[in-house]
Coordinates of C-alpha atoms and ligand atoms in Angstrom, one line a residue:
M18 CA 88.4 90.5 77.2
S19 CA 85.4 89.3 75.4
E20 CA 83.4 88.3 78.5
K21 CA 80.0 89.9 78.7
R22 CA 80.0 92.8 81.1
S23 CA 77.4 92.9 83.8
S24 CA 75.7 96.2 84.1
F25 CA 75.0 98.3 87.1
T26 CA 71.4 97.9 88.2
G27 CA 70.1 101.3 87.3
K28 CA 71.4 104.7 87.5
I29 CA 71.6 105.0 91.2
G30 CA 73.8 101.9 91.3
F31 CA 76.2 103.5 88.9
I32 CA 76.3 106.9 90.7
L33 CA 76.8 105.2 94.1
A34 CA 79.7 103.1 92.8
A35 CA 81.3 106.0 91.0
A36 CA 80.8 108.2 94.1
G37 CA 82.3 105.5 96.3
S38 CA 85.4 105.6 94.3
A39 CA 85.5 109.4 94.0
V40 CA 84.8 110.3 97.6
G41 CA 87.7 109.3 99.8
L42 CA 90.8 110.6 101.4
G43 CA 91.1 113.0 98.5
N44 CA 88.1 115.0 99.7
I45 CA 88.7 114.8 103.4
W46 CA 92.4 114.7 103.8
R47 CA 93.9 116.2 100.6
F48 CA 91.5 118.9 99.6
P49 CA 91.7 120.9 102.9
Y50 CA 95.4 121.0 103.1
L51 CA 95.8 122.0 99.5
A52 CA 93.2 124.8 100.0
A53 CA 95.2 126.0 103.0
K54 CA 98.5 125.8 101.1
Y55 CA 97.3 127.6 98.0
G56 CA 95.6 130.6 99.4
G57 CA 92.1 129.4 100.5
G58 CA 89.5 131.3 98.6
I59 CA 91.5 131.5 95.4
F60 CA 92.1 127.8 95.4
L61 CA 88.4 127.2 95.9
L62 CA 87.4 129.5 93.1
V63 CA 89.9 127.9 90.7
Y64 CA 88.9 124.4 91.7
V65 CA 85.2 125.0 91.2
L66 CA 85.8 126.6 87.8
L67 CA 88.0 123.7 86.7
A68 CA 85.4 121.2 88.0
L69 CA 82.6 122.7 86.0
T70 CA 84.7 122.7 82.8
F71 CA 87.6 120.2 82.8
G72 CA 86.2 117.9 85.3
F73 CA 82.8 117.8 83.6
A74 CA 84.2 117.3 80.1
L75 CA 86.8 114.7 81.1
M76 CA 84.4 112.6 83.2
C77 CA 81.8 112.6 80.5
A78 CA 84.5 111.6 78.0
E79 CA 85.9 108.8 80.1
I80 CA 82.5 107.3 80.9
A81 CA 81.5 107.5 77.3
I82 CA 84.7 105.8 76.2
G83 CA 84.0 103.0 78.6
R84 CA 80.4 102.6 77.7
K85 CA 81.1 102.7 74.0
T86 CA 83.8 100.1 74.0
G87 CA 82.6 98.0 77.0
K88 CA 86.2 97.7 78.1
S89 CA 88.6 99.1 80.7
A90 CA 91.3 101.6 79.8
I91 CA 93.9 99.5 77.8
G92 CA 91.3 97.6 75.9
A93 CA 89.2 100.7 75.3
F94 CA 92.0 102.7 73.7
H95 CA 93.0 99.7 71.7
D96 CA 89.5 99.3 70.3
L97 CA 89.2 102.9 69.4
N98 CA 92.5 103.1 67.7
K99 CA 95.2 100.5 68.1
K100 CA 98.1 103.0 67.7
Y101 CA 97.0 104.8 70.9
T102 CA 96.8 101.8 73.2
F103 CA 99.7 103.4 75.1
I104 CA 97.4 106.1 76.6
G105 CA 95.5 103.3 78.3
V106 CA 98.7 101.8 79.5
L107 CA 99.9 105.1 80.9
A108 CA 96.6 105.8 82.6
S109 CA 96.7 102.3 84.2
A110 CA 100.1 103.1 85.7
V111 CA 98.7 105.9 87.8
P112 CA 96.8 103.7 90.3
I113 CA 100.0 101.7 90.8
I114 CA 101.7 104.9 92.1
I115 CA 98.8 106.1 94.1
L116 CA 97.7 103.0 96.0
P117 CA 100.9 102.5 98.1
Y118 CA 100.9 106.0 99.5
Y119 CA 97.1 106.0 99.8
A120 CA 97.4 103.0 102.0
V121 CA 100.0 104.8 104.2
I122 CA 97.5 107.5 104.9
G123 CA 94.8 104.9 105.4
G124 CA 97.1 103.5 108.0
W125 CA 97.3 106.9 109.7
V126 CA 93.5 107.0 109.8
T127 CA 93.4 103.5 111.3
K128 CA 95.9 104.6 114.0
Y129 CA 93.7 107.6 114.9
I130 CA 90.7 105.3 115.3
T131 CA 92.7 103.4 117.9
V132 CA 93.8 106.6 119.6
F133 CA 90.2 107.9 120.0
V134 CA 88.7 104.5 120.8
S135 CA 91.2 104.0 123.6
G136 CA 90.4 107.4 125.0
Q137 CA 93.6 109.1 124.2
G138 CA 92.1 111.7 121.9
A139 CA 93.3 114.5 124.2
A140 CA 96.9 113.5 123.7
A141 CA 96.4 113.8 119.9
A142 CA 95.4 117.4 120.3
D143 CA 98.9 118.2 121.3
G144 CA 100.7 120.0 118.4
S145 CA 103.6 117.6 118.3
Y146 CA 101.6 114.4 118.5
F147 CA 101.2 113.8 114.7
G148 CA 104.8 114.6 114.0
G149 CA 105.9 112.3 116.8
F150 CA 103.8 109.4 115.4
V151 CA 104.8 109.6 111.7
S152 CA 108.5 110.1 112.5
Q153 CA 108.6 106.6 114.1
S154 CA 109.7 103.8 111.8
V155 CA 107.7 100.8 113.0
E156 CA 104.3 102.0 114.1
P157 CA 103.2 103.8 111.0
L158 CA 104.4 100.8 109.0
V159 CA 102.3 98.4 111.0
F160 CA 99.2 100.5 110.5
F161 CA 100.0 100.8 106.8
L162 CA 100.3 97.0 106.6
I163 CA 97.0 96.5 108.3
F164 CA 95.2 98.9 106.0
M165 CA 96.8 97.3 102.9
A166 CA 96.0 93.8 104.1
V167 CA 92.3 94.7 104.7
T168 CA 92.1 96.2 101.2
A169 CA 93.8 93.2 99.7
L170 CA 91.6 90.7 101.6
I171 CA 88.4 92.4 100.4
V172 CA 89.6 92.4 96.8
L173 CA 90.8 88.8 97.1
F174 CA 87.6 87.4 98.4
G175 CA 85.6 89.6 96.1
V176 CA 83.5 91.0 98.9
E177 CA 83.4 94.6 97.6
K178 CA 79.7 94.3 97.3
G179 CA 79.5 93.9 101.1
I180 CA 81.6 96.9 101.7
E181 CA 79.6 98.9 99.2
K182 CA 76.4 98.0 101.1
V183 CA 77.9 99.1 104.3
S184 CA 79.3 102.3 102.8
K185 CA 75.9 103.1 101.4
F186 CA 74.8 104.2 104.9
M187 CA 78.3 105.1 106.1
M188 CA 78.8 107.7 103.4
P189 CA 75.6 109.7 104.2
L190 CA 76.5 109.4 107.8
L191 CA 79.9 110.8 107.1
V192 CA 78.3 113.8 105.3
V193 CA 75.9 114.4 108.2
M194 CA 78.8 114.2 110.7
T195 CA 80.9 116.5 108.7
I196 CA 78.1 119.0 108.6
G197 CA 77.6 118.7 112.3
I198 CA 81.3 119.3 113.0
V199 CA 81.3 122.3 110.6
I200 CA 78.4 123.8 112.5
Y201 CA 80.2 123.3 115.8
V202 CA 83.4 124.8 114.4
L203 CA 81.5 127.8 113.0
C204 CA 80.0 128.5 116.4
Q205 CA 83.4 128.9 118.0
P206 CA 84.4 132.5 119.0
G207 CA 86.9 134.2 116.7
I208 CA 86.3 131.7 113.8
G209 CA 85.3 134.4 111.4
A210 CA 88.8 135.3 110.3
G211 CA 89.5 131.6 109.5
V212 CA 86.3 131.2 107.5
K213 CA 87.1 134.4 105.6
A214 CA 90.5 133.2 104.7
Y215 CA 89.1 129.9 103.5
L216 CA 86.2 131.2 101.5
V217 CA 87.0 134.7 100.3
P218 CA 89.7 135.0 97.5
D219 CA 92.4 137.5 98.3
F220 CA 93.1 138.7 94.8
A221 CA 95.7 141.2 96.0
S222 CA 98.1 138.5 97.0
I223 CA 98.1 136.7 93.6
T224 CA 101.3 136.6 91.6
A225 CA 101.9 134.8 88.3
T226 CA 103.9 132.1 90.2
S227 CA 101.3 131.6 92.9
L228 CA 98.5 131.4 90.4
T229 CA 100.3 128.8 88.2
K230 CA 100.9 126.7 91.3
T231 CA 97.4 127.1 92.5
I232 CA 96.0 126.0 89.1
L233 CA 98.3 123.0 88.9
G234 CA 97.5 122.1 92.4
A235 CA 93.7 122.4 91.8
M236 CA 93.9 120.5 88.5
G237 CA 95.8 117.6 90.1
Q238 CA 93.4 117.6 93.0
L239 CA 90.4 117.5 90.6
F240 CA 91.7 114.5 88.7
Y241 CA 92.6 112.8 91.9
S242 CA 89.3 113.5 93.7
M243 CA 87.1 112.6 90.8
S244 CA 89.2 109.5 90.0
L245 CA 89.9 110.8 86.5
A246 CA 92.9 110.4 84.2
M247 CA 93.7 106.9 85.5
G248 CA 91.3 104.7 83.6
I249 CA 88.9 104.2 86.5
M250 CA 85.9 106.0 85.1
I251 CA 86.4 104.2 81.8
T252 CA 86.0 100.9 83.6
Y253 CA 83.0 102.2 85.4
G254 CA 81.5 103.5 82.2
S255 CA 81.9 100.1 80.7
Y256 CA 79.4 98.8 83.2
M257 CA 76.9 101.5 82.5
K258 CA 73.7 100.9 80.6
K259 CA 72.9 102.5 77.3
E260 CA 69.8 104.2 78.6
D261 CA 71.5 105.8 81.6
H262 CA 72.0 109.5 81.2
I263 CA 75.8 110.2 81.3
E264 CA 75.6 113.9 81.5
K265 CA 73.2 114.0 84.5
S266 CA 75.1 111.3 86.3
V267 CA 78.3 113.3 85.9
H268 CA 76.6 116.4 87.3
Q269 CA 75.5 114.4 90.4
I270 CA 78.8 112.8 91.1
E271 CA 80.6 116.1 90.6
L272 CA 78.2 117.9 93.0
F273 CA 78.6 115.2 95.6
D274 CA 82.3 115.0 95.3
T275 CA 83.0 118.8 95.3
G276 CA 80.4 119.4 98.0
I277 CA 82.1 117.0 100.4
A278 CA 85.5 118.4 99.7
I279 CA 84.4 122.0 100.3
L280 CA 82.7 121.0 103.5
A281 CA 85.7 119.1 104.7
G282 CA 87.8 122.2 104.1
L283 CA 85.3 124.2 106.1
M284 CA 85.6 121.7 108.9
I285 CA 89.4 121.8 109.0
V286 CA 90.9 125.0 107.6
P287 CA 89.2 127.7 109.7
A288 CA 89.7 125.6 112.8
A289 CA 93.4 125.1 112.1
T290 CA 93.8 128.8 111.4
V291 CA 92.2 129.9 114.6
F292 CA 93.2 127.1 117.1
G293 CA 96.5 126.3 115.5
G294 CA 97.4 122.8 114.4
G295 CA 99.7 122.6 111.4
I296 CA 98.4 125.6 109.5
E297 CA 101.8 127.4 109.5
K298 CA 103.1 124.9 106.8
P299 CA 100.0 123.0 105.6
G300 CA 100.9 119.5 104.5
P301 CA 99.7 116.0 104.6
G302 CA 99.4 116.1 108.4
L303 CA 96.8 119.0 108.5
M304 CA 93.7 116.9 109.1
F305 CA 95.5 114.8 111.7
S306 CA 96.7 117.8 113.6
A307 CA 93.7 120.1 113.3
L308 CA 90.8 117.8 114.0
P309 CA 91.9 116.4 117.3
V310 CA 92.1 120.0 118.6
V311 CA 88.4 120.5 117.6
F312 CA 87.4 117.2 119.1
D313 CA 89.2 118.1 122.3
K314 CA 87.2 121.2 122.7
M315 CA 83.9 119.5 121.9
P316 CA 81.7 117.9 124.6
G317 CA 81.9 114.2 124.0
G318 CA 84.6 114.9 121.5
H319 CA 86.5 111.6 121.9
I320 CA 83.4 109.6 120.8
V321 CA 82.7 112.0 117.9
G322 CA 86.4 111.7 117.0
A323 CA 86.3 107.9 117.1
V324 CA 83.1 107.7 115.0
F325 CA 84.4 110.3 112.6
F326 CA 87.7 108.5 111.9
I327 CA 85.8 105.2 111.4
L328 CA 83.6 106.8 108.8
V329 CA 86.7 108.3 107.1
L330 CA 88.2 104.8 107.1
F331 CA 85.2 103.5 105.2
A332 CA 85.5 106.3 102.6
A333 CA 89.2 105.5 102.3
L334 CA 88.5 101.7 101.9
T335 CA 86.0 102.1 99.1
S336 CA 88.6 104.1 97.2
S337 CA 91.6 101.9 98.0
I338 CA 89.5 98.9 96.9
S339 CA 88.7 100.6 93.6
L340 CA 92.4 101.4 93.1
M341 CA 93.5 97.8 93.9
E342 CA 90.7 96.2 91.8
T343 CA 91.8 98.3 88.8
I344 CA 95.4 97.2 89.2
V345 CA 94.5 93.5 89.7
S346 CA 92.2 93.4 86.7
I347 CA 94.9 95.0 84.5
F348 CA 97.4 92.3 85.5
C349 CA 94.9 89.5 85.1
D350 CA 93.9 90.7 81.7
K351 CA 97.4 91.4 80.5
F352 CA 99.2 88.4 81.8
G353 CA 96.4 85.9 82.2
W354 CA 97.4 85.3 85.8
N355 CA 94.9 83.9 88.2
R356 CA 93.2 86.3 90.6
K357 CA 94.7 85.0 93.9
V358 CA 98.3 85.1 92.6
T359 CA 97.7 88.6 91.2
C360 CA 96.2 89.9 94.5
L361 CA 99.3 88.6 96.3
V362 CA 101.7 90.1 93.8
V363 CA 99.9 93.5 93.9
F364 CA 99.8 93.4 97.7
L365 CA 103.5 92.7 98.0
G366 CA 104.4 95.2 95.4
C367 CA 102.3 97.9 97.2
L368 CA 104.0 97.1 100.5
A369 CA 107.4 97.5 98.9
L370 CA 106.4 100.8 97.2
G371 CA 104.6 102.1 100.3
V372 CA 107.6 101.7 102.7
P373 CA 109.5 104.8 101.4
S374 CA 106.4 107.0 101.7
S375 CA 105.9 105.8 105.3
L376 CA 109.6 106.2 106.3
G377 CA 109.9 109.5 104.6
F378 CA 108.7 111.3 107.7
G379 CA 111.3 109.7 110.0
L380 CA 114.2 107.4 109.2
W381 CA 114.3 108.6 105.5
S382 CA 113.4 112.2 106.1
H383 CA 116.7 113.3 104.7
I384 CA 115.7 112.0 101.3
L385 CA 114.0 114.9 99.7
P386 CA 113.5 114.5 95.9
L387 CA 112.7 118.0 94.4
G388 CA 112.6 119.2 98.0
M389 CA 109.6 117.0 99.0
D390 CA 109.2 114.3 101.5
L391 CA 108.8 110.9 99.8
L392 CA 105.0 110.7 100.2
T393 CA 104.5 114.2 98.8
F394 CA 106.9 113.3 96.0
F395 CA 104.9 110.2 94.9
D396 CA 101.8 112.3 95.2
F397 CA 103.4 115.0 93.0
I398 CA 104.4 112.5 90.3
S399 CA 101.0 111.0 90.1
N400 CA 98.8 114.0 90.5
S401 CA 100.8 116.9 89.0
V402 CA 102.8 115.1 86.3
M403 CA 101.2 111.8 85.2
M404 CA 97.6 112.7 85.5
P405 CA 97.8 116.0 83.6
I406 CA 99.8 114.1 80.9
V407 CA 97.2 111.3 80.6
A408 CA 94.4 114.0 80.6
L409 CA 96.2 115.9 77.8
L410 CA 96.7 112.8 75.7
T411 CA 93.1 111.7 76.2
C412 CA 91.8 115.2 75.1
L413 CA 94.1 115.3 72.1
F414 CA 93.1 111.7 71.2
I415 CA 89.4 112.6 71.4
G416 CA 89.7 116.0 69.8
F417 CA 91.8 115.1 66.8
V418 CA 91.8 111.3 66.4
I419 CA 88.4 109.9 67.1
K420 CA 86.7 113.4 67.1
P421 CA 84.4 114.6 69.9
V422 CA 81.4 113.8 67.9
T423 CA 82.0 110.0 68.4
L424 CA 81.5 110.5 72.1
V425 CA 78.8 113.0 71.7
E426 CA 76.8 110.4 69.8
E427 CA 77.5 107.9 72.6
I428 CA 76.3 110.3 75.3
E429 CA 73.2 111.2 73.2
Q430 CA 72.0 107.6 73.1
S431 CA 70.2 108.3 76.3
G432 CA 68.9 111.8 75.6
R433 CA 70.0 115.3 74.7
F434 CA 73.5 116.4 75.6
K435 CA 72.9 119.9 76.9
L436 CA 76.5 121.0 77.3
K437 CA 77.7 119.5 74.0
K438 CA 79.4 122.7 72.9
L439 CA 81.2 123.2 76.1
F440 CA 82.3 119.6 76.0
T441 CA 83.7 119.9 72.5
V442 CA 85.5 123.2 73.0
V443 CA 87.0 122.1 76.4
I444 CA 88.2 118.8 75.1
K445 CA 89.6 120.1 71.8
Y446 CA 91.2 123.4 72.8
V447 CA 90.8 124.8 76.3
A448 CA 92.0 121.7 78.2
P449 CA 95.0 120.8 76.0
I450 CA 96.3 124.4 75.9
C451 CA 95.9 125.0 79.6
I452 CA 97.4 121.7 80.5
V453 CA 100.5 122.2 78.3
L454 CA 101.2 125.7 79.7
I455 CA 100.7 124.7 83.3
L456 CA 102.7 121.5 83.0
I457 CA 105.7 123.1 81.3
S458 CA 105.9 126.0 83.8
S459 CA 105.4 123.8 86.8
V460 CA 108.0 121.1 85.8
L461 CA 110.5 123.8 85.0
D462 CA 109.8 125.4 88.3
A463 CA 110.1 122.1 90.2
F464 CA 113.5 121.6 88.7
G465 CA 114.4 125.1 89.5
L466 CA 115.2 125.8 85.8
F467 CA 112.8 128.7 85.4
K468 CA 111.2 131.0 87.8
I469 CA 107.8 132.1 86.7
Ligands
LIG511 N1 89.1 109.8 94.3 C1 89.6 109.2 95.5 C2 89.7 110.2 96.6 O1 89.2 111.3 96.5 C3 91.0 108.6 95.3 C4 91.0 107.7 94.3 C5 91.8 107.9 93.3 C6 90.3 106.5 94.3 C7 91.9 107.0 92.2 C8 90.3 105.7 93.4 C9 91.1 105.9 92.3 O2 90.1 109.8 97.7

């Protein structure tokens, strides 16, 4: 891996690329249903607090590691200290778990585009439509295959640049449309109660168990949404120029990513609370059940729905491409395979791994590891187990092996690091202690060994 790395052209290039990876289904599909599941306002509060501390520190750290070493995860950890290469290996395994089920959901989005484009949006507003769709065997698999194939073709032909160009105007459009839909939803009669449940924390209902679960859920979501703890930001950092200001860029990415997530929640959760649509037991289907109801009420809603899902598809594609690109480059670097073969192998591997997630809502719905459907199970393993472990190891590695000052120096190459103290304390103490406590209690809880 001694090739010279090209750099992003300027700061904006870096921020857009990192935001392209960060903003995706995590913000629009995952955040709202987690917020609904974990008590609305409390989840939001915990999430924002974690984003400003953990998220900030970890993202600065990963980008700095990448820029310092000029390598992606495995090479970067190897360079910093050979004994700890395994952290890079572990981080690299995360995208391999995520991509297959990410593509299953990308397939659902694709299906909903066809539904709205063919003028059947009204049918999708029916409460049982989503469940009826995902419980079939063949159709969701076909859409999963289509989404995965498009991702693979883009990576194979190296046309990400083209997609990035398109998404440069699709993303702002997505934001504008989301704001428009939020305004529409907020104007609906009786929506106040739903908005209150989403935004205002209900402290009276907190118990130790619920808080632990909320924190773990919010932490997993934070890593997922900001593409942390899986080596991706290290890779992006390796392309960053020395004069670009890491701290400022992180603030901007964070603001953008969190802002979109909170807006997406505002678009979905209150509407689902008031109009019905999957809120009784919020899960992966929430966006797909709640939004068609909103579009059905809206004048011209089928067109808005079609455009909206197309924009979501683009956000999903920029993320799935960054996931696949990471996996492909790891295999190419590690085994020296050629890119075409690697793309094919990764594509086939993802197909095989994605099938259970897709069938988990129908044919294989009786298989419930830890009481979860298969997609939620893979999601749990990557976000609530692997990513916290990688984050923990990364923090300990920085805090006690290479020392925070190594990265502070790297970050200060382009100016003063204002939140240096916060960074050091979070990386060295706060994050490791919190992650250990949360992880232990949640794993014990998941296995039913210990009730908090
Ligand atoms: N951050 C992306 C999202 O919010 C998901 C993602 C994870 C993308 C990991 C790339 C890598 O959807």
